[in-house]
Amino acid sequence: MMRDSARKVLEGIREEFKLSAADMNKMIRDFRREMDRGLRGRKSSLKMLPSYVTKPTGNEKGAFLAIDLGGTNLRVAEVELKGAGKEIAYRSKSFILKDKLISGSSGKFFDAIAEHLRRFIGRRDIGAGIPMKLGFTFSFPVRQDSLRSGRLICWTKGFSVKGVKGKDVVKLLEEALKRKGLGGIRVSALMNDTVGTLAARSYSDSSCEVGVVIGTGTNACYYDKRLGTIINIEWGNFNRMKRALYDRLLDENSGNPGEQLLEKSVSGMYLGEIVRLIICDLASRGYLFRRFSSTALIKKNVLKAEDISRMEEPGEKGLANADKVLRRYGMMNSTIGERSLVRQLCRIVSRRAARISSAGIIAVLKKIDPVFSRSHTVAIDGSVFEKHPNFAKEMRSGIKDVLGVRSEKVKIVLSKNGSALGAGVAAAISQSHSL
Ligand code: GLC
């Protein structure tokens, strides 16, 4: 049973993290303003980067290699498009990128990527058994001046490879491919993961004009009809939101203070850390785990988004998972009251994350179609959206809170592996344009 004092503290936290429909509407207005400022090249927290990728027609065909880089895993793939909007065939292999690599030198980093591709290709011949064209999904803010070139503006999500900022990442990759004897492969499209997600879904669904990723990081893009290209919003950097004390704490102790503020409230890289900061605060004030002297939870970033997802499983399963997670951190005999308090904290934090994402999506849809004159599919990829037990549900309910009956016009769908598949689609679009 939860003590009255603990209940009060929990209510305080709930209030701090609450995002009411009115808060969401305010965020939507601010977001739209920032989008417009960004598009006009004025100072804005939203970079609004042209991608040089248009929407596919569904008739594109061909086989392509793909590299998907930007989360915890690096993925290499072979993607085959059969035209007529048919399902895209693909096979892929994932590799974990070690911490040493993502904070090391540019040469070593791109060599490692090229080496993984070389192993994936194995003994097959480029051109004969293996496609020569490659789509490169590079999920960081990049200023592109063509479909196949783009300079890194800044790293996000804890990456800090040296010597890449300001450089053309396609060149860096192609140089590394050459060093590995893969000089015959040409990067024919560079894109953000959100752009890949949108391209992959819209290959078979023309009502899809928005792509979102909610995984290690978070971001969105949309097809701008007037500009004739997909715009990468880089919404993770949006900074006009209601923030809680714990958000400030997290930001101050992060590698990029003041940046990526929306991402720090929403994405998988940070969700566990927000919950951990609350738990530590409540423990230090005597509301939680008074009988334990565990120092494990004092370590930054130990609580992962997967832990949050597991603890939020419904009913007994979630409670049992909470016990397992807490045991891992030395809290061997937590009470049911404590476990349920921790689960509620998870719920509060992930619910807010989902509602922030909903507000972002509504703002983007209003930009495309202010009066919701037609139906829209929003393609979403990323581990948080895919694996968290309540996230999609909370997002739908957030959309309904703001849009009411008009929410029926908005379909949010999982576009699994969209970022990798989209690399193939974008490479195919570039090919059909150059025919
Ligand atoms: C970060 C990156 C962005 C990417 C997102 C999701 O926000 O800056 O480019 O799309 O993570 O991976």
Coordinates of C-alpha atoms and ligand atoms in Angstrom, one line a residue:
M1 CA 0.0 0.0 0.0
M2 CA 1.2 3.4 -0.8
R3 CA 1.6 5.9 2.1
D4 CA -0.4 9.1 1.9
S5 CA 2.8 11.2 1.7
A6 CA 4.0 9.2 -1.2
R7 CA 0.7 9.5 -2.9
K8 CA 0.9 13.3 -2.6
V9 CA 4.4 13.4 -4.1
L10 CA 3.2 11.2 -7.0
E11 CA 0.3 13.6 -7.6
G12 CA 2.9 16.5 -7.7
I13 CA 4.9 14.7 -10.3
R14 CA 1.9 13.8 -12.3
E15 CA 0.9 17.5 -12.4
E16 CA 4.5 18.5 -13.5
F17 CA 4.4 16.0 -16.4
K18 CA 0.8 16.6 -17.4
L19 CA 0.3 17.7 -21.0
S20 CA -3.4 18.8 -21.2
A21 CA -5.2 19.3 -24.5
A22 CA -4.7 23.1 -23.9
D23 CA -0.9 22.5 -23.5
M24 CA -0.9 20.5 -26.6
N25 CA -2.7 23.2 -28.6
K26 CA -0.2 25.7 -27.4
M27 CA 2.7 23.4 -28.5
I28 CA 1.0 22.9 -31.9
R29 CA 0.8 26.7 -32.5
D30 CA 4.4 27.3 -31.4
F31 CA 5.6 24.3 -33.5
R32 CA 3.9 25.6 -36.6
R33 CA 5.4 29.0 -36.1
E34 CA 8.9 27.4 -35.7
M35 CA 8.3 25.3 -38.9
D36 CA 7.5 28.4 -40.9
R37 CA 10.4 30.3 -39.5
G38 CA 12.8 27.4 -40.3
L39 CA 11.4 27.2 -43.9
R40 CA 12.1 30.9 -44.4
G41 CA 15.6 30.5 -43.2
R42 CA 15.0 32.5 -40.1
K43 CA 16.3 31.6 -36.6
S44 CA 14.3 28.6 -35.4
S45 CA 14.8 25.5 -33.3
L46 CA 13.4 23.5 -36.3
K47 CA 16.0 23.1 -39.1
M48 CA 13.5 22.2 -41.9
L49 CA 16.1 20.6 -44.1
P50 CA 15.2 19.8 -47.8
S51 CA 15.9 16.1 -48.6
Y52 CA 15.8 16.2 -52.4
V53 CA 13.7 13.1 -52.2
T54 CA 10.2 13.2 -53.7
K55 CA 7.4 10.8 -53.1
P56 CA 7.6 7.5 -54.9
T57 CA 5.0 6.5 -57.5
G58 CA 5.1 2.9 -56.5
N59 CA 6.3 1.9 -60.0
E60 CA 10.0 2.1 -59.2
K61 CA 11.9 -1.1 -59.6
G62 CA 15.3 -2.6 -59.0
A63 CA 17.6 -4.0 -56.4
F64 CA 19.7 -1.8 -54.2
L65 CA 22.1 -2.0 -51.3
A66 CA 21.2 -0.1 -48.2
I67 CA 23.0 1.2 -45.1
D68 CA 21.0 2.3 -42.2
L69 CA 23.0 4.2 -39.6
G70 CA 21.8 6.3 -36.7
G71 CA 20.6 4.2 -33.8
T72 CA 22.1 1.7 -31.5
N73 CA 22.5 -0.7 -34.4
L74 CA 24.0 -0.4 -37.8
R75 CA 22.0 -2.2 -40.5
V76 CA 23.2 -3.3 -43.9
A77 CA 20.6 -4.6 -46.3
E78 CA 19.7 -5.6 -49.8
V79 CA 16.4 -4.3 -50.9
E80 CA 14.3 -5.3 -54.0
L81 CA 11.5 -3.3 -55.4
K82 CA 9.1 -5.0 -57.8
G83 CA 6.9 -2.1 -58.9
A84 CA 3.1 -1.8 -58.7
G85 CA 3.4 -0.8 -55.1
K86 CA 4.1 -4.4 -54.2
E87 CA 5.7 -5.4 -50.9
I88 CA 9.4 -4.6 -50.8
A89 CA 11.6 -7.7 -50.4
Y90 CA 14.7 -7.4 -48.3
R91 CA 17.3 -9.2 -46.3
S92 CA 19.5 -7.5 -43.7
K93 CA 22.0 -7.9 -41.0
S94 CA 22.4 -5.7 -37.9
F95 CA 25.6 -4.9 -36.0
I96 CA 26.0 -3.1 -32.6
L97 CA 28.2 0.0 -32.9
K98 CA 30.6 0.0 -30.0
D99 CA 30.9 3.2 -27.8
K100 CA 34.6 3.4 -28.8
L101 CA 33.6 3.7 -32.5
I102 CA 30.9 6.3 -32.1
S103 CA 33.3 8.6 -30.2
G104 CA 36.5 7.8 -32.2
S105 CA 37.9 9.0 -35.5
S106 CA 36.1 9.5 -38.7
G107 CA 38.4 7.1 -40.7
K108 CA 37.9 4.2 -38.3
F109 CA 34.1 4.9 -38.1
F110 CA 33.5 4.8 -41.8
D111 CA 35.9 1.9 -42.3
A112 CA 33.9 -0.1 -39.8
I113 CA 30.7 0.6 -41.7
A114 CA 32.3 -0.4 -45.0
E115 CA 33.8 -3.5 -43.5
H116 CA 30.3 -4.6 -42.3
L117 CA 29.0 -4.1 -45.8
R118 CA 31.9 -6.1 -47.2
R119 CA 31.1 -9.0 -44.9
F120 CA 27.4 -8.8 -45.8
I121 CA 28.3 -9.0 -49.5
G122 CA 30.6 -11.9 -48.9
R123 CA 32.0 -13.5 -52.0
R124 CA 29.4 -12.3 -54.4
D125 CA 30.3 -10.0 -57.2
I126 CA 29.3 -6.4 -57.3
G127 CA 27.3 -5.8 -60.5
A128 CA 26.7 -9.6 -61.1
G129 CA 25.2 -10.9 -57.9
I130 CA 25.1 -7.7 -55.9
P131 CA 23.6 -4.3 -56.8
M132 CA 25.9 -1.5 -57.5
K133 CA 23.7 1.3 -56.2
L134 CA 23.3 2.1 -52.5
G135 CA 20.8 4.1 -50.5
F136 CA 22.5 5.6 -47.4
T137 CA 20.2 6.4 -44.4
F138 CA 22.2 8.6 -42.1
S139 CA 20.0 9.7 -39.2
F140 CA 21.5 13.0 -38.1
P141 CA 20.9 16.6 -39.1
V142 CA 22.5 17.0 -42.5
R143 CA 22.4 20.0 -44.8
Q144 CA 22.0 18.5 -48.3
D145 CA 22.7 20.3 -51.6
S146 CA 21.8 17.3 -53.7
L147 CA 20.3 13.9 -53.3
R148 CA 23.7 12.3 -53.0
S149 CA 25.6 14.8 -50.9
G150 CA 25.2 16.4 -47.5
R151 CA 27.2 17.9 -44.7
L152 CA 26.7 16.9 -41.1
I153 CA 25.4 19.9 -39.1
C154 CA 25.9 18.4 -35.6
W155 CA 25.9 14.9 -34.0
T156 CA 22.9 13.9 -31.8
K157 CA 22.0 10.8 -29.7
G158 CA 25.4 10.6 -28.1
F159 CA 27.5 10.2 -31.3
S160 CA 30.6 12.2 -31.3
V161 CA 32.8 10.8 -34.1
K162 CA 35.6 13.3 -34.7
G163 CA 36.2 15.1 -37.9
V164 CA 32.8 14.6 -39.5
K165 CA 31.0 17.8 -38.7
G166 CA 30.9 20.0 -41.7
K167 CA 32.0 17.2 -44.0
D168 CA 30.1 15.5 -46.8
V169 CA 29.2 12.1 -45.3
V170 CA 28.6 10.5 -48.8
K171 CA 32.2 11.3 -49.7
L172 CA 33.5 9.9 -46.4
L173 CA 31.5 6.7 -47.0
E174 CA 32.5 6.3 -50.6
E175 CA 36.2 6.8 -49.7
A176 CA 35.9 4.1 -47.0
L177 CA 34.2 1.7 -49.5
K178 CA 37.1 2.2 -51.9
R179 CA 39.6 1.4 -49.1
K180 CA 37.7 -1.9 -48.6
G181 CA 37.8 -2.8 -52.3
L182 CA 34.2 -1.8 -52.8
G183 CA 34.9 1.2 -55.1
G184 CA 32.3 -0.1 -57.6
I185 CA 29.4 0.8 -55.3
R186 CA 27.9 4.2 -55.8
V187 CA 25.8 6.0 -53.2
S188 CA 22.8 7.1 -55.2
A189 CA 20.7 8.6 -52.3
L190 CA 21.5 10.0 -48.9
M191 CA 18.6 10.4 -46.5
N192 CA 17.4 10.7 -43.0
D193 CA 15.6 7.8 -41.4
T194 CA 12.3 9.7 -41.2
V195 CA 12.5 10.3 -45.0
G196 CA 13.2 6.6 -45.5
T197 CA 10.2 5.7 -43.4
L198 CA 8.0 8.0 -45.4
A199 CA 9.4 6.8 -48.7
A200 CA 8.9 3.2 -47.8
R201 CA 5.3 3.5 -46.7
S202 CA 4.2 5.9 -49.5
Y203 CA 5.5 3.4 -52.1
S204 CA 2.3 1.5 -51.5
D205 CA 0.1 4.1 -49.8
S206 CA -0.2 7.5 -51.5
S207 CA -2.1 8.9 -48.5
C208 CA 1.1 8.9 -46.5
E209 CA 2.8 12.2 -46.4
V210 CA 4.4 12.2 -42.9
G211 CA 7.2 9.9 -41.6
V212 CA 8.1 9.8 -37.9
V213 CA 10.8 7.9 -36.0
I214 CA 10.5 7.3 -32.2
G215 CA 13.4 5.2 -31.3
T216 CA 16.8 6.0 -29.8
G217 CA 16.1 9.5 -31.1
T218 CA 13.0 11.1 -32.5
N219 CA 12.2 13.2 -35.6
A220 CA 9.7 13.7 -38.4
C221 CA 9.5 14.7 -42.0
Y222 CA 6.7 15.5 -44.4
Y223 CA 6.2 15.9 -48.1
D224 CA 6.0 19.6 -49.0
K225 CA 3.9 19.8 -52.2
R226 CA 4.8 23.4 -52.9
L227 CA 8.5 22.7 -52.6
G228 CA 8.3 19.3 -54.3
T229 CA 10.5 17.6 -51.8
I230 CA 10.3 15.9 -48.5
I231 CA 11.4 18.2 -45.6
N232 CA 13.3 16.7 -42.7
I233 CA 12.0 18.8 -39.7
E234 CA 14.6 17.6 -37.1
W235 CA 11.8 18.0 -34.5
G236 CA 14.0 16.6 -31.8
N237 CA 15.5 20.0 -31.4
F238 CA 12.1 21.8 -30.8
N239 CA 12.6 23.8 -27.6
R240 CA 9.3 25.6 -26.8
M241 CA 7.7 23.1 -24.5
K242 CA 6.6 22.9 -21.0
R243 CA 9.5 21.2 -19.1
A244 CA 9.7 19.6 -15.7
L245 CA 12.5 20.0 -13.2
Y246 CA 13.9 16.5 -14.2
D247 CA 14.1 17.5 -17.8
R248 CA 16.3 20.4 -16.8
L249 CA 18.5 18.1 -14.7
L250 CA 18.8 15.7 -17.6
D251 CA 19.7 18.4 -20.0
E252 CA 22.3 20.1 -17.8
N253 CA 24.1 16.7 -17.4
S254 CA 23.9 15.8 -21.1
G255 CA 26.6 16.0 -23.7
N256 CA 24.7 18.7 -25.6
P257 CA 23.0 21.0 -23.1
G258 CA 20.3 23.3 -24.5
E259 CA 20.0 21.1 -27.7
Q260 CA 17.5 18.4 -28.7
L261 CA 15.1 19.3 -25.9
L262 CA 12.0 17.6 -27.4
E263 CA 14.1 14.5 -28.1
K264 CA 15.2 14.5 -24.4
S265 CA 11.6 14.3 -23.3
V266 CA 10.5 11.7 -25.8
S267 CA 13.1 9.3 -27.2
G268 CA 14.3 5.9 -26.1
M269 CA 17.8 7.2 -25.3
Y270 CA 16.3 9.4 -22.5
L271 CA 13.1 7.9 -21.2
G272 CA 14.8 5.6 -18.7
E273 CA 17.0 8.4 -17.5
I274 CA 14.1 10.7 -16.7
V275 CA 12.5 7.9 -14.7
R276 CA 15.8 7.2 -12.9
L277 CA 16.2 10.9 -12.0
I278 CA 12.7 10.9 -10.4
I279 CA 13.4 7.6 -8.5
C280 CA 16.7 8.9 -7.2
D281 CA 15.0 12.1 -6.1
L282 CA 12.1 10.3 -4.3
A283 CA 14.6 7.9 -2.7
S284 CA 16.8 10.8 -1.4
R285 CA 13.7 12.4 0.1
G286 CA 12.7 9.2 1.8
Y287 CA 9.6 8.2 -0.2
L288 CA 11.1 5.2 -1.9
F289 CA 13.5 2.4 -1.0
R290 CA 14.4 3.5 2.4
R291 CA 15.6 0.1 3.4
F292 CA 18.1 -0.1 0.6
S293 CA 21.5 1.4 0.2
S294 CA 21.9 0.4 -3.4
T295 CA 24.2 2.7 -5.3
A296 CA 23.5 1.0 -8.7
L297 CA 20.7 3.4 -9.6
I298 CA 22.9 6.4 -8.9
K299 CA 24.8 5.7 -12.1
K300 CA 23.7 7.9 -15.0
N301 CA 21.8 6.2 -17.9
V302 CA 21.5 2.7 -16.3
L303 CA 17.8 2.5 -16.7
K304 CA 16.9 1.7 -20.3
A305 CA 13.8 2.4 -22.3
E306 CA 13.4 -1.4 -22.6
D307 CA 13.1 -1.5 -18.8
I308 CA 10.4 1.1 -18.9
S309 CA 8.5 -0.9 -21.6
R310 CA 8.7 -4.1 -19.6
M311 CA 7.6 -2.5 -16.3
E312 CA 4.6 -1.0 -18.1
E313 CA 3.3 -4.4 -19.3
P314 CA -0.2 -4.7 -17.9
G315 CA -1.2 -6.3 -14.6
E316 CA 0.8 -9.0 -12.8
K317 CA 3.4 -9.3 -15.6
G318 CA 4.3 -5.6 -15.3
L319 CA 4.6 -5.9 -11.5
A320 CA 6.8 -9.0 -11.8
N321 CA 9.0 -7.2 -14.4
A322 CA 9.3 -4.2 -12.1
D323 CA 10.6 -6.6 -9.4
K324 CA 13.1 -8.1 -11.9
V325 CA 14.4 -4.7 -13.0
L326 CA 14.7 -3.4 -9.5
R327 CA 16.5 -6.5 -8.3
R328 CA 19.0 -5.8 -11.0
Y329 CA 19.8 -2.6 -9.3
G330 CA 20.1 -4.1 -5.8
M331 CA 16.6 -3.5 -4.5
M332 CA 16.0 -7.2 -3.7
N333 CA 12.8 -7.0 -1.7
S334 CA 10.9 -4.0 -2.8
T335 CA 7.3 -3.8 -1.6
I336 CA 4.4 -4.0 -3.9
G337 CA 3.6 -0.4 -3.1
E338 CA 7.1 0.6 -4.3
R339 CA 6.9 -1.4 -7.4
S340 CA 3.6 0.1 -8.3
L341 CA 4.9 3.6 -7.6
V342 CA 7.8 3.0 -10.0
R343 CA 5.4 1.7 -12.6
Q344 CA 3.3 4.8 -12.3
L345 CA 6.3 7.0 -12.7
C346 CA 7.1 5.1 -16.0
R347 CA 3.5 5.6 -17.1
I348 CA 3.6 9.3 -16.4
V349 CA 6.8 9.9 -18.3
S350 CA 6.0 7.7 -21.3
R351 CA 2.5 9.1 -21.6
R352 CA 3.8 12.6 -21.8
A353 CA 6.3 11.5 -24.5
A354 CA 3.5 10.0 -26.5
R355 CA 1.4 13.2 -26.2
I356 CA 4.3 15.4 -27.2
S357 CA 4.7 13.2 -30.3
S358 CA 1.0 13.5 -31.1
A359 CA 1.1 17.3 -30.8
G360 CA 4.1 17.3 -33.2
I361 CA 2.2 15.2 -35.7
I362 CA -0.9 17.3 -35.5
A363 CA 1.2 20.5 -36.1
V364 CA 2.8 18.9 -39.2
L365 CA -0.6 17.7 -40.6
K366 CA -2.1 21.1 -40.1
K367 CA 0.8 22.5 -42.2
I368 CA -0.1 20.1 -45.0
D369 CA -3.8 20.2 -44.7
P370 CA -5.1 22.9 -42.3
V371 CA -8.7 21.8 -42.3
F372 CA -8.2 18.1 -42.5
S373 CA -10.0 17.9 -45.8
R374 CA -8.7 14.4 -46.4
S375 CA -7.4 11.3 -44.6
H376 CA -3.7 11.0 -43.7
T377 CA -1.5 8.1 -43.0
V378 CA 1.5 8.8 -40.7
A379 CA 4.2 6.1 -41.0
I380 CA 6.1 5.6 -37.8
D381 CA 9.2 3.5 -37.2
G382 CA 11.4 3.1 -34.1
S383 CA 11.8 0.8 -31.1
V384 CA 9.8 3.0 -28.7
F385 CA 6.7 3.2 -30.9
E386 CA 7.0 -0.5 -31.9
K387 CA 7.8 -2.1 -28.5
H388 CA 6.4 0.1 -25.7
P389 CA 3.1 -1.5 -24.7
N390 CA 1.1 1.8 -24.3
F391 CA 2.8 4.3 -26.6
A392 CA 0.7 3.9 -29.7
K393 CA -2.5 3.9 -27.7
E394 CA -1.5 7.0 -25.8
M395 CA -0.6 8.7 -29.0
R396 CA -4.0 7.9 -30.5
S397 CA -5.7 9.2 -27.4
G398 CA -3.6 12.4 -27.5
I399 CA -4.6 13.0 -31.1
K400 CA -8.3 12.4 -30.2
D401 CA -8.1 14.9 -27.3
V402 CA -7.0 17.6 -29.6
L403 CA -8.8 16.8 -32.8
G404 CA -12.0 15.2 -31.6
V405 CA -13.9 13.6 -34.5
R406 CA -11.4 14.8 -37.0
S407 CA -8.9 12.4 -35.4
E408 CA -10.7 9.7 -37.6
K409 CA -8.9 11.2 -40.5
V410 CA -5.5 10.4 -39.0
K411 CA -4.1 6.9 -39.1
I412 CA -0.8 6.2 -37.4
V413 CA 0.8 3.0 -38.5
L414 CA 3.9 1.1 -37.7
S415 CA 6.2 1.1 -40.7
K416 CA 8.6 -1.6 -39.6
N417 CA 12.2 -1.3 -40.9
G418 CA 11.0 1.7 -42.8
S419 CA 14.3 3.5 -42.5
A420 CA 16.2 0.6 -44.2
L421 CA 13.6 -0.1 -46.8
G422 CA 13.2 3.5 -47.6
A423 CA 16.9 3.7 -48.5
G424 CA 16.2 1.3 -51.3
V425 CA 13.1 3.3 -52.4
A426 CA 15.0 6.6 -52.4
A427 CA 17.8 5.0 -54.5
A428 CA 15.1 3.7 -56.9
I429 CA 13.5 7.1 -57.2
S430 CA 16.8 8.7 -58.0
Q431 CA 17.3 6.0 -60.7
S432 CA 13.9 6.5 -62.3
H433 CA 14.5 10.3 -62.4
S434 CA 17.8 9.9 -64.1
L435 CA 16.4 7.6 -66.9
Ligands
GLC1 C1 18.0 12.4 -34.0 C2 18.6 12.9 -35.4 C3 17.6 12.8 -36.5 C4 17.0 11.4 -36.6 C5 16.4 11.0 -35.2 C6 15.8 9.6 -35.2 O1 17.0 13.3 -33.7 O2 19.1 14.2 -35.2 O3 18.2 13.1 -37.7 O4 16.0 11.4 -37.5 O5 17.4 11.1 -34.2 O6 16.7 8.7 -35.5

